[in-house]
Amino acid sequence: MSYQVLARKWRPRSFREMVGQTHVLKALINALDSQRLHHAYLFTGTRGVGKTTIARIIAKCLNCETGITSTPCGECSVCREIDEGRFVDLIEIDAASRTKVEDTRELLDNVQYAPSRGRFKVYLIDEVHMLSSHSFNALLKTLEEPPPYVKFILATTDPQKLPATILSRCLQFSLKNMTPERVVEHLSHVLSVENVPFEDDALWLLGRAADGSMRDAMSLTDQAIAFGEGQVLAADVRAMLGTLDHGQVFDLLHALIQGDAKALLEAVRHLAEQGPDWNGVLSEILNVFHRVAIAQALPEGVDNGHGDRDRVLALAQAMPAEDVQFYYQMGLIGRRDLPLAPDPRGGFEMVLLRMLAFRPADTGDAPSQPLKPVGISQATVDSAQAVATAAALTPVATPVPEPVAAPEPQVAPPPTPAPAPVVEPRAPVVAEVDLPWNEPAVPVVEQAPAPEPVLETVSEPPALPPMPLPTPDSVVPDAPQWTAASIPEPTAEQVDAALSGMDRDDEPPLDEDYIEPDMDSAAYSYLDELASEHAAEHEPAPEPEPQPAAMPATGLALEWLNMFPKLPVSGMTASIGANCTLISAEGDEWLLHLDPAHSALFNATQQRRLNDALNQYLQRTLKVTIELIKPEQETPAQAAARLRAERQRLAEESIYADPLVQHMIQQFDAAVRDDTIQPVDVVEPQAS
């Protein structure tokens, strides 16, 4: 007896023997059981997914001697003849070889005759998309209204080529490709029944090589059995298919994340012995990175199509997410540039060395394995050390006396005669006006040595004799220490004192939208910066007023108002905290409400930094939760805006009440420029 190939020997003979295609089988079984039979069916899908097999099973279901059923007996003469391909009422037509309209007309001439043995005459037209347009036109009328004893079953791998008129007359079923998992499961069952020894890795190689076709998988298995002398081994299948060992790809990736250049180049050398397609190897690496990224986002979403799910999950735990995205993008660019390399292997090695040389720096909150020092020039930079060095080299914003004749606008210094950075800021009292954490830092546009009001006169004033000027609270008296001496460089003690409250290891990145403030300005000056931008454009600065819904702070909100200036925060973290209010403090769990208008700056990192600052200040461990709900009571930012507006109002009243100013307004019709009025703190001059 001649040998029968596995693809024919294991062809399903009933619906229950079918592998996959559940969505198609359910509809067909229900239709057969309920006797709701259509006159034309269209099965689409790639090669080897079961189109012809399902058509033959339908023919048996319709003509079985036991009756029309979804479970044909398989024992009667009709079922046996259909399985053997010699049933007279099952007409199989290869449309690829009978494309002419004459062939179609000959076929249709026989439609009028009743079936010879069965209940129905079944026409199975395979690759129906190969028919000519005239053949389709000839088929239309008969396909729409065939005799009651005729059923048409069409099969095609390219349904896009079928006319819409044909599609509208058929029930269309789209058969899916077989997944590698389903192919491996079926091959394992077949080889176990056939008593053929096999390895699981070999079946995975065959499942991926089949590319969704079960018939191709069975044919490749026949070839592997012959190649391996009765066994299906992974090494033999890999040699037969000429595919890359997937384990070598993981060896490359392990050497890459370990930062071991020697192991990386050694793995490339082993790959070169097989003469692989380097573009294909790089494509395999990108596929692994893609699956690792899926594992990091959704671990249960990783398929086992390559039989390496556990290794992919291990890589997902070992690599930070940003590294995976960086390597994937670099691999894509490497594939694009690979044809330009003088040598394919050299281009592939350069892609890997580029990944190794420019790997991202480690982050404190990302899972990563310790990396070995690279044996080549390493291009990584310790970001935390760079930020700390930049902070140490940045001059501290300590008040410095301004020279008398300054050619360019300078920042207006406070009248304090000597810089004295405060390490411990005072606790603010809400009823007071000048809070130590609310010092304005608005740069002065005018070039005068003191922020005196600028008077605009309508007419040219006459020369006035020198006269002593009064020194009200809003005017800074002349002091002998205002000299044109050079600005001294800050000492190391001043730098340490000014930065003592800051956590350098957790310092936020430098942003152009934020100015690094002094410690005694409560580490946030976003409203002052807004006023400085308007002053630079010679426009009156808008008065920062609290939000309309804000109410005076009481209870926990008042405690937060007094506590926030003492927290060691800065930059965006300070802005987040300044717009929060404390809602509840039950034990070690605190709840803060943040104004949703500032949600663009809020993220998990800012919440963690604010939590760490509270832990450092209170000397205990808290769990801080921040919700995006508009606070009903006053936040530190709103209190700062209100107090600043009050100080500005008092300063303006002091200027307008000044006798000299009133005299100039009355005599010379002068006008006071409100944008040049700034509240200042008056200090007693030191005795010489």
XYZ file of C-alpha atoms in Angstrom:
688
model
C 0.000 0.000 0.000
C 1.381 3.386 -0.957
C 2.240 5.946 1.716
C -0.355 8.667 2.305
C 0.969 12.073 3.323
C -0.063 13.511 6.649
C -1.988 16.399 5.095
C -4.383 13.956 3.347
C -4.399 11.290 6.034
C -5.374 13.774 8.750
C -7.823 15.830 6.684
C -10.964 16.363 8.841
C -14.022 14.340 7.802
C -16.523 16.073 10.097
C -16.984 19.400 11.798
C -15.860 18.064 15.181
C -12.480 17.084 13.706
C -11.842 20.601 12.409
C -9.064 22.590 14.088
C -9.974 26.232 14.641
C -12.479 28.238 12.549
C -15.037 28.079 15.351
C -16.799 31.222 14.130
C -17.533 29.541 10.769
C -18.430 26.109 12.116
C -20.953 27.517 14.606
C -22.938 29.264 11.868
C -22.887 26.222 9.566
C -23.856 23.742 12.290
C -26.787 25.881 13.432
C -27.973 26.342 9.847
C -27.857 22.593 9.137
C -29.596 21.653 12.385
C -32.388 24.177 11.777
C -32.663 23.371 8.031
C -32.006 27.027 7.106
C -29.889 26.277 4.046
C -28.621 28.943 1.698
C -28.114 28.208 -1.990
C -24.583 29.750 -2.285
C -21.660 29.880 0.143
C -18.354 31.721 -0.266
C -15.300 30.700 1.787
C -12.292 33.030 1.798
C -8.890 32.693 3.414
C -5.266 31.884 2.756
C -4.088 28.515 1.526
C -4.394 25.514 3.806
C -6.947 26.854 6.311
C -9.811 24.458 5.399
C -11.905 25.968 2.598
C -12.160 22.815 0.473
C -12.395 20.599 3.546
C -15.424 22.500 4.885
C -17.045 22.377 1.436
C -16.738 18.568 1.312
C -18.094 18.226 4.841
C -21.127 20.353 3.830
C -21.652 18.075 0.843
C -21.698 15.048 3.174
C -24.064 16.799 5.591
C -26.511 17.514 2.765
C -26.396 14.058 1.140
C -25.781 11.644 4.030
C -28.210 8.717 3.945
C -29.164 9.376 7.573
C -30.624 12.779 6.596
C -29.611 16.427 6.526
C -27.564 16.828 9.685
C -24.446 18.566 10.987
C -22.960 15.191 12.005
C -22.761 12.898 8.964
C -22.331 9.215 9.729
C -19.200 8.734 7.645
C -20.126 5.081 7.104
C -22.733 5.194 4.357
C -21.811 4.899 0.698
C -22.342 8.607 0.050
C -19.977 9.661 2.856
C -17.334 7.180 1.737
C -17.564 8.262 -1.900
C -17.241 11.945 -0.950
C -14.191 11.173 1.226
C -12.647 9.236 -1.669
C -13.454 12.013 -4.182
C -15.730 9.994 -6.484
C -19.238 11.149 -5.580
C -21.021 11.967 -8.821
C -23.185 14.780 -7.413
C -20.206 16.695 -5.974
C -18.747 18.581 -8.943
C -15.376 20.119 -8.090
C -14.242 22.746 -10.613
C -10.829 24.375 -10.717
C -11.604 27.910 -11.869
C -7.924 28.618 -12.437
C -7.878 26.162 -15.365
C -11.434 26.791 -16.615
C -11.579 30.544 -16.904
C -13.329 30.843 -20.276
C -16.979 31.718 -20.594
C -17.547 28.563 -22.680
C -16.529 26.428 -19.693
C -18.975 28.270 -17.465
C -21.803 27.863 -19.969
C -21.127 24.147 -20.221
C -21.284 23.924 -16.446
C -24.566 25.805 -16.298
C -26.118 23.629 -18.976
C -25.954 20.688 -16.562
C -27.486 22.595 -13.632
C -30.996 21.880 -14.875
C -30.561 18.130 -14.379
C -31.501 16.636 -11.020
C -28.848 14.889 -8.868
C -28.111 11.249 -9.683
C -27.747 9.783 -6.183
C -27.867 12.430 -3.529
C -30.432 14.975 -2.422
C -28.443 17.929 -3.718
C -26.071 18.568 -6.567
C -23.153 20.520 -5.048
C -20.920 22.655 -7.260
C -17.552 23.395 -5.583
C -15.710 26.120 -7.557
C -12.185 26.581 -6.219
C -10.169 29.764 -6.828
C -13.294 31.385 -8.203
C -11.567 34.779 -8.493
C -9.708 33.434 -11.551
C -12.877 33.409 -13.688
C -13.150 36.018 -16.396
C -15.659 38.867 -16.224
C -17.776 37.171 -18.923
C -17.836 33.977 -16.876
C -19.051 35.904 -13.827
C -21.774 37.521 -15.909
C -22.887 34.136 -17.189
C -22.975 32.769 -13.647
C -24.963 35.623 -12.089
C -28.536 34.584 -12.906
C -28.082 30.926 -12.043
C -26.198 31.805 -8.838
C -29.049 34.044 -7.714
C -31.943 31.652 -8.429
C -30.639 28.096 -8.815
C -32.905 25.034 -8.816
C -33.861 23.887 -5.285
C -31.638 20.820 -5.535
C -28.448 22.781 -6.444
C -25.975 24.289 -3.975
C -22.995 26.437 -4.954
C -19.882 26.548 -2.768
C -17.207 29.031 -3.881
C -13.675 29.212 -2.474
C -11.042 31.874 -3.051
C -7.838 33.232 -1.601
C -8.401 36.713 -3.055
C -11.980 37.913 -2.436
C -11.098 41.478 -3.500
C -11.123 40.325 -7.127
C -14.703 39.108 -6.970
C -17.411 41.398 -8.373
C -19.826 42.896 -5.892
C -22.658 41.218 -7.741
C -21.195 37.810 -6.862
C -20.548 38.738 -3.233
C -24.106 39.965 -2.748
C -25.539 36.572 -3.833
C -23.485 34.471 -1.377
C -23.124 33.910 2.337
C -19.498 34.889 2.914
C -17.327 33.222 5.574
C -13.772 34.401 6.192
C -11.482 31.696 7.519
C -8.682 32.831 9.840
C -5.023 31.894 9.751
C -3.868 29.266 12.209
C -1.912 30.609 15.170
C 1.431 28.957 15.961
C 0.015 27.746 19.295
C -2.846 25.926 17.550
C -0.517 24.447 14.923
C 1.893 23.171 17.575
C -0.977 21.659 19.555
C -2.295 19.810 16.520
C 1.150 18.630 15.387
C 1.855 17.323 18.865
C -1.345 15.271 18.735
C -0.635 13.948 15.241
C 2.961 12.926 15.985
C 1.941 11.272 19.225
C -0.607 9.138 17.395
C 1.909 8.408 14.617
C 4.530 7.387 17.246
C 7.108 9.836 15.892
C 9.584 11.231 18.496
C 9.688 15.038 18.500
C 10.951 18.076 20.408
C 8.730 20.984 21.376
C 11.199 23.539 19.986
C 11.063 21.767 16.625
C 7.263 22.033 16.551
C 7.435 25.769 17.298
C 9.810 26.196 14.380
C 7.386 24.329 12.121
C 4.409 26.294 13.471
C 6.017 29.647 12.667
C 7.271 28.442 9.267
C 3.744 27.321 8.299
C 2.637 30.985 8.361
C -0.939 30.252 9.387
C -1.522 27.257 7.088
C -2.247 23.887 8.696
C -1.655 22.064 5.402
C 1.790 23.679 5.092
C 2.540 22.657 8.682
C 1.663 19.031 7.920
C 3.757 19.067 4.735
C 6.740 20.547 6.583
C 6.319 17.904 9.278
C 6.497 15.178 6.615
C 9.703 16.761 5.344
C 11.150 17.041 8.866
C 10.416 13.368 9.576
C 12.258 12.365 6.406
C 15.133 14.777 7.164
C 15.517 13.536 10.753
C 15.257 9.835 9.887
C 11.987 9.285 11.704
C 12.447 12.003 14.347
C 11.516 15.671 14.525
C 14.422 17.411 16.289
C 14.947 21.138 16.677
C 18.486 21.101 15.259
C 17.371 19.155 12.176
C 14.345 21.393 11.586
C 16.476 24.519 11.966
C 18.980 23.174 9.471
C 16.186 22.133 7.100
C 14.465 25.530 7.224
C 17.670 27.557 7.363
C 16.229 29.678 10.187
C 18.028 31.523 12.954
C 18.316 30.019 16.411
C 16.024 32.180 18.523
C 18.184 31.542 21.570
C 21.089 33.365 19.927
C 18.934 36.492 19.681
C 18.420 36.389 23.452
C 22.164 35.901 23.923
C 22.714 39.136 22.014
C 20.142 40.971 24.118
C 21.535 39.683 27.416
C 25.013 40.880 26.454
C 23.513 44.221 25.441
C 21.666 44.912 28.701
C 24.679 43.696 30.690
C 26.870 46.214 28.851
C 29.394 43.488 27.962
C 30.967 44.424 24.626
C 33.133 41.293 24.524
C 30.168 38.931 24.952
C 28.187 40.925 22.392
C 30.833 40.632 19.681
C 31.367 36.959 20.542
C 27.655 36.289 19.997
C 27.860 38.060 16.631
C 30.825 35.861 15.683
C 28.803 32.706 16.431
C 25.966 34.054 14.306
C 28.344 34.750 11.417
C 29.310 31.064 11.284
C 25.782 30.269 10.075
C 25.887 32.899 7.322
C 22.582 34.532 8.349
C 20.682 37.359 6.752
C 21.767 40.252 8.980
C 18.697 42.257 8.133
C 16.579 39.311 9.259
C 18.560 39.017 12.499
C 17.960 42.696 13.230
C 14.281 42.163 12.441
C 14.157 39.329 14.985
C 15.724 41.613 17.611
C 13.076 44.253 16.916
C 10.345 41.624 17.257
C 11.690 40.677 20.671
C 11.809 44.348 21.758
C 8.219 44.736 20.570
C 7.063 41.788 22.660
C 9.070 43.044 25.662
C 7.291 46.407 25.408
C 3.937 44.583 25.353
C 4.996 42.566 28.408
C 5.854 45.755 30.311
C 2.499 47.361 29.456
C 0.331 44.231 29.774
C 2.121 41.020 30.886
C -0.877 38.798 30.137
C -0.965 40.169 26.585
C 2.284 38.412 25.591
C 1.625 35.481 23.293
C 3.691 32.332 23.234
C 3.903 32.242 19.455
C 7.676 31.773 19.574
C 7.741 29.477 22.607
C 9.756 32.055 24.580
C 7.128 33.795 26.706
C 9.054 33.231 29.950
C 12.243 34.703 28.493
C 10.371 37.744 27.205
C 8.824 38.347 30.636
C 12.273 38.059 32.220
C 13.645 40.688 29.832
C 10.664 42.933 30.609
C 11.593 42.827 34.283
C 15.286 43.466 33.612
C 14.997 46.427 31.213
C 13.501 49.876 31.887
C 10.683 50.804 29.537
C 12.538 53.824 28.147
C 15.521 51.595 27.240
C 13.255 49.255 25.270
C 11.766 52.129 23.289
C 15.234 53.637 22.711
C 16.715 50.351 21.449
C 13.687 49.688 19.236
C 13.962 53.095 17.570
C 17.713 52.694 17.113
C 17.155 49.252 15.560
C 14.615 50.678 13.100
C 17.078 53.337 11.994
C 19.779 50.674 11.766
C 17.647 48.558 9.412
C 17.150 51.584 7.202
C 20.890 52.283 7.063
C 22.034 48.650 6.805
C 22.083 48.576 2.957
C 24.429 51.581 3.031
C 27.055 49.811 5.144
C 30.206 48.589 3.317
C 29.696 45.134 4.830
C 26.357 43.742 6.140
C 27.987 42.179 9.181
C 29.892 45.387 9.919
C 26.682 47.403 9.649
C 24.934 44.998 12.032
C 27.789 45.225 14.529
C 27.715 49.027 14.354
C 24.011 49.016 15.218
C 24.676 46.889 18.304
C 27.720 48.955 19.313
C 25.668 52.119 18.904
C 23.045 50.677 21.247
C 25.786 49.767 23.681
C 27.560 53.116 23.569
C 24.491 55.324 23.845
C 22.413 53.318 26.267
C 20.355 55.535 28.597
C 21.624 56.366 32.067
C 20.126 54.435 34.960
C 17.099 55.885 36.732
C 16.367 55.340 40.371
C 12.744 54.238 39.976
C 13.068 51.935 36.952
C 13.777 48.191 37.184
C 17.162 47.441 35.756
C 20.026 45.038 36.229
C 23.495 46.279 37.170
C 25.415 47.039 33.986
C 29.052 46.159 33.525
C 31.512 48.852 32.436
C 31.610 48.918 28.653
C 34.879 47.947 27.104
C 34.700 50.889 24.695
C 34.247 54.615 25.115
C 31.168 54.957 27.297
C 28.871 57.851 26.473
C 26.566 57.676 29.511
C 26.331 60.547 31.972
C 25.222 60.415 35.588
C 22.344 62.849 35.473
C 22.094 63.263 39.233
C 25.779 64.195 39.486
C 25.457 66.635 36.571
C 22.495 68.395 38.181
C 24.281 68.640 41.518
C 27.394 70.071 39.830
C 25.329 72.615 37.916
C 23.585 73.664 41.122
C 26.927 74.145 42.874
C 28.281 76.281 40.024
C 25.101 78.434 39.724
C 25.458 81.721 41.635
C 23.084 81.955 44.563
C 20.415 84.644 44.304
C 21.797 86.562 47.313
C 20.933 90.287 47.518
C 23.924 92.281 46.180
C 24.177 96.108 46.290
C 23.780 97.685 42.860
C 26.401 100.167 41.607
C 25.415 103.812 41.442
C 26.047 104.199 37.708
C 24.820 100.983 36.153
C 24.822 100.946 32.350
C 22.199 98.161 32.160
C 19.059 97.395 34.155
C 19.814 95.396 37.282
C 17.682 93.456 39.685
C 16.568 95.803 42.433
C 18.258 94.655 45.678
C 16.503 94.877 49.036
C 17.860 97.538 51.354
C 19.533 94.981 53.591
C 23.133 96.213 53.930
C 24.710 92.763 53.918
C 23.500 89.416 52.566
C 22.244 87.171 55.280
C 20.622 84.023 53.933
C 18.183 82.572 56.375
C 18.460 78.833 56.866
C 15.298 78.446 58.969
C 12.471 80.629 57.565
C 10.057 82.017 60.114
C 6.571 80.569 60.386
C 4.215 83.022 58.715
C 1.243 84.597 60.414
C -1.680 85.004 58.089
C -2.738 88.329 59.588
C 0.629 89.914 58.882
C 1.525 91.572 55.588
C 5.196 90.777 55.052
C 5.581 87.016 55.280
C 9.154 85.776 55.074
C 8.137 83.205 52.450
C 6.397 85.791 50.310
C 9.172 88.198 49.489
C 8.646 89.707 46.028
C 11.447 89.204 43.570
C 10.215 91.371 40.693
C 13.068 92.825 38.635
C 13.013 96.630 38.278
C 13.122 98.046 34.800
C 14.274 101.544 35.794
C 17.956 102.176 36.319
C 17.605 104.234 39.478
C 19.490 102.928 42.524
C 16.309 102.837 44.604
C 12.724 102.017 43.602
C 11.531 105.614 43.752
C 8.347 106.463 41.815
C 8.848 107.929 38.380
C 6.908 111.152 37.848
C 5.735 112.146 34.409
C 5.210 115.908 33.942
C 3.161 117.599 31.308
C 5.395 120.688 31.020
C 9.118 121.126 31.441
C 9.700 121.646 35.173
C 12.031 124.485 36.242
C 15.260 123.764 38.022
C 14.607 123.398 41.721
C 17.115 124.224 44.385
C 18.408 121.306 46.394
C 16.090 120.567 49.246
C 16.086 117.833 51.846
C 13.767 114.990 51.020
C 11.688 113.292 53.667
C 12.158 109.593 54.163
C 8.749 107.974 54.560
C 8.320 104.235 54.973
C 8.101 103.699 51.218
C 11.368 105.502 50.357
C 14.757 103.914 50.875
C 17.213 106.429 52.436
C 20.635 106.998 50.998
C 23.202 104.742 52.525
C 26.973 105.061 52.417
C 27.428 101.401 51.492
C 26.027 101.921 47.964
C 29.331 102.159 46.166
C 30.535 101.173 42.720
C 32.609 98.319 44.083
C 32.777 95.064 42.137
C 30.222 92.389 42.971
C 31.848 89.787 45.229
C 31.576 86.116 44.363
C 29.476 84.066 46.825
C 31.477 81.961 49.232
C 31.106 78.227 49.706
C 29.399 78.805 53.063
C 26.804 81.026 51.408
C 26.180 78.413 48.721
C 25.743 75.645 51.303
C 23.501 77.823 53.454
C 21.286 78.788 50.545
C 20.988 75.199 49.312
C 20.806 73.518 52.703
C 17.076 72.903 52.460
C 17.183 71.388 48.996
C 17.464 67.720 48.201
C 20.127 67.692 45.528
C 19.649 64.045 44.696
C 15.972 64.652 44.038
C 16.258 68.048 42.414
C 13.788 68.578 39.575
C 15.092 69.258 36.081
C 15.744 72.850 35.144
C 12.748 74.441 33.442
C 12.729 77.693 31.517
C 9.346 78.478 33.036
C 10.661 78.565 36.587
C 13.319 80.671 38.338
C 15.341 79.098 41.107
C 14.332 81.215 44.147
C 15.960 81.930 47.499
C 15.078 79.809 50.502
C 13.358 82.713 52.247
C 10.969 83.177 49.312
C 9.290 79.807 49.994
C 10.720 78.362 46.758
C 8.015 79.611 44.430
C 7.725 82.898 42.598
C 5.525 82.178 39.605
C 3.315 85.265 40.207
C 6.351 87.491 40.659
C 7.760 86.178 37.384
C 4.505 87.043 35.645
C 4.711 90.572 37.015
C 8.324 90.883 35.878
C 7.392 89.931 32.313
C 4.733 92.639 32.221
C 7.108 95.171 33.740
C 9.690 94.389 31.078
C 7.114 95.269 28.422
C 6.312 98.581 30.183
C 2.790 97.423 30.932
C 1.142 97.558 34.330
C 1.412 94.233 36.093
C -1.946 92.620 36.857
C -2.832 92.399 40.516
C -2.640 88.767 41.642
C -5.902 88.207 43.468
C -7.161 84.988 45.038
C -9.600 82.936 43.064
C -13.235 83.868 43.495
C -14.136 80.548 45.110
C -11.338 80.762 47.720
C -12.279 81.368 51.339
C -10.065 82.137 54.341
C -8.134 79.104 55.475
C -9.181 77.438 58.718
C -8.371 74.186 60.457
C -6.204 71.840 58.396
C -6.034 74.330 55.537
C -4.521 76.920 57.913
C -2.021 74.353 59.212
C -0.989 73.619 55.613
C -0.656 77.369 55.011
C 1.822 77.625 57.905
C 3.619 74.349 57.168
C 4.231 74.689 53.426
C 6.917 77.462 53.569
C 9.098 75.196 55.710
C 9.088 72.269 53.259
C 12.306 71.685 51.240
C 10.693 71.885 47.811
C 11.369 73.966 44.717
C 10.456 74.382 41.060
C 7.391 72.548 39.793
C 7.001 70.624 43.060
C 6.721 73.929 44.926
C 4.124 75.176 42.447
C 2.078 72.003 42.952
C 2.245 72.280 46.734
C 1.467 76.014 46.699
C -1.812 75.329 44.881
C -2.892 72.527 47.238
C -4.798 72.576 50.483
C -4.893 69.946 53.224
C -8.282 68.225 53.440
C -7.735 65.359 55.882
C -4.873 64.002 57.987
C -5.958 60.687 59.451
C -2.892 59.171 61.019
C -0.209 58.750 58.400
C -2.589 59.153 55.437
C -2.959 62.729 54.226
C -5.324 63.937 51.505
C -4.615 67.107 49.519
C -6.791 68.836 46.934
C -5.039 70.407 43.931
C -6.578 73.039 41.665
C -7.265 71.263 38.304
C -5.975 74.386 36.529
C -2.456 73.237 37.522
C -2.935 69.585 36.511
C -0.605 69.998 33.504
C 2.352 70.223 35.907
C 1.174 67.365 38.124
C 2.409 63.809 37.798
C 3.462 60.883 39.992
C 7.016 62.247 40.330
C 5.788 65.576 41.739
C 3.534 63.768 44.199
C 6.429 61.587 45.347
C 8.733 64.590 45.843
C 6.105 66.429 47.874
C 5.569 63.293 49.958
C 9.326 62.979 50.582
C 9.516 66.647 51.615
C 6.732 66.146 54.162
C 8.429 63.017 55.507
C 11.698 64.931 55.868
C 10.048 67.889 57.615
C 7.839 65.884 60.009
C 10.447 63.162 60.623
C 7.956 60.376 59.949
C 6.563 58.388 57.060
C 3.353 59.636 55.483
C 1.261 58.491 52.561
C 0.142 61.583 50.652
C -2.705 61.410 48.144
C -3.423 64.340 45.816
C -6.803 64.660 44.091
C -7.578 67.112 41.287
C -10.390 69.018 43.041
C -10.579 72.803 43.259
C -9.827 73.786 46.893
C -12.589 75.666 48.664
C -10.228 77.331 51.162
C -7.206 79.483 50.575
C -4.067 77.808 49.256
C -0.538 79.132 49.908
C -0.460 80.573 46.380
C -3.750 82.389 46.903
C -2.623 83.686 50.300
C 0.618 84.912 48.752
C -1.280 86.682 45.987
C -3.662 88.313 48.464
C -0.897 89.500 50.786
C 1.165 90.755 47.893
C -1.803 92.760 46.630
C -2.291 94.200 50.120
C 1.362 95.233 50.329
C 1.140 96.797 46.882
C -1.946 98.764 47.932
C -0.227 100.040 51.082
C 2.846 101.011 49.072
C 0.758 102.993 46.579
C -1.122 104.726 49.365
C 2.207 105.651 50.974
C 3.499 107.116 47.707
C 0.388 109.190 47.067
C 0.413 110.397 50.697
C 4.007 111.569 50.454
C 4.142 115.417 50.768
C 6.793 115.790 48.070
C 4.802 113.714 45.617
C 1.645 115.689 46.336
C 3.579 118.942 45.887
C 4.902 117.867 42.462
C 1.458 116.665 41.349
C -0.109 119.970 42.316
C 2.612 122.284 41.039
C 3.724 120.503 37.871
C 0.694 118.409 36.983
C 2.830 115.301 37.355
C 1.565 111.717 37.241
C 2.746 108.729 39.203
C 3.501 105.565 37.247
C 1.908 102.805 39.295
C 3.978 100.112 37.597
C 7.145 101.534 39.212
C 5.791 101.345 42.764
C 7.091 98.348 44.666
C 6.649 97.511 48.335
C 9.950 97.340 50.199
C 10.968 96.500 53.726
C 12.433 99.421 55.628
C 15.317 98.614 57.935
C 17.067 100.864 60.373
C 20.453 102.053 59.062
C 23.407 100.651 60.940
C 25.433 103.046 63.048
C 28.727 103.814 61.475
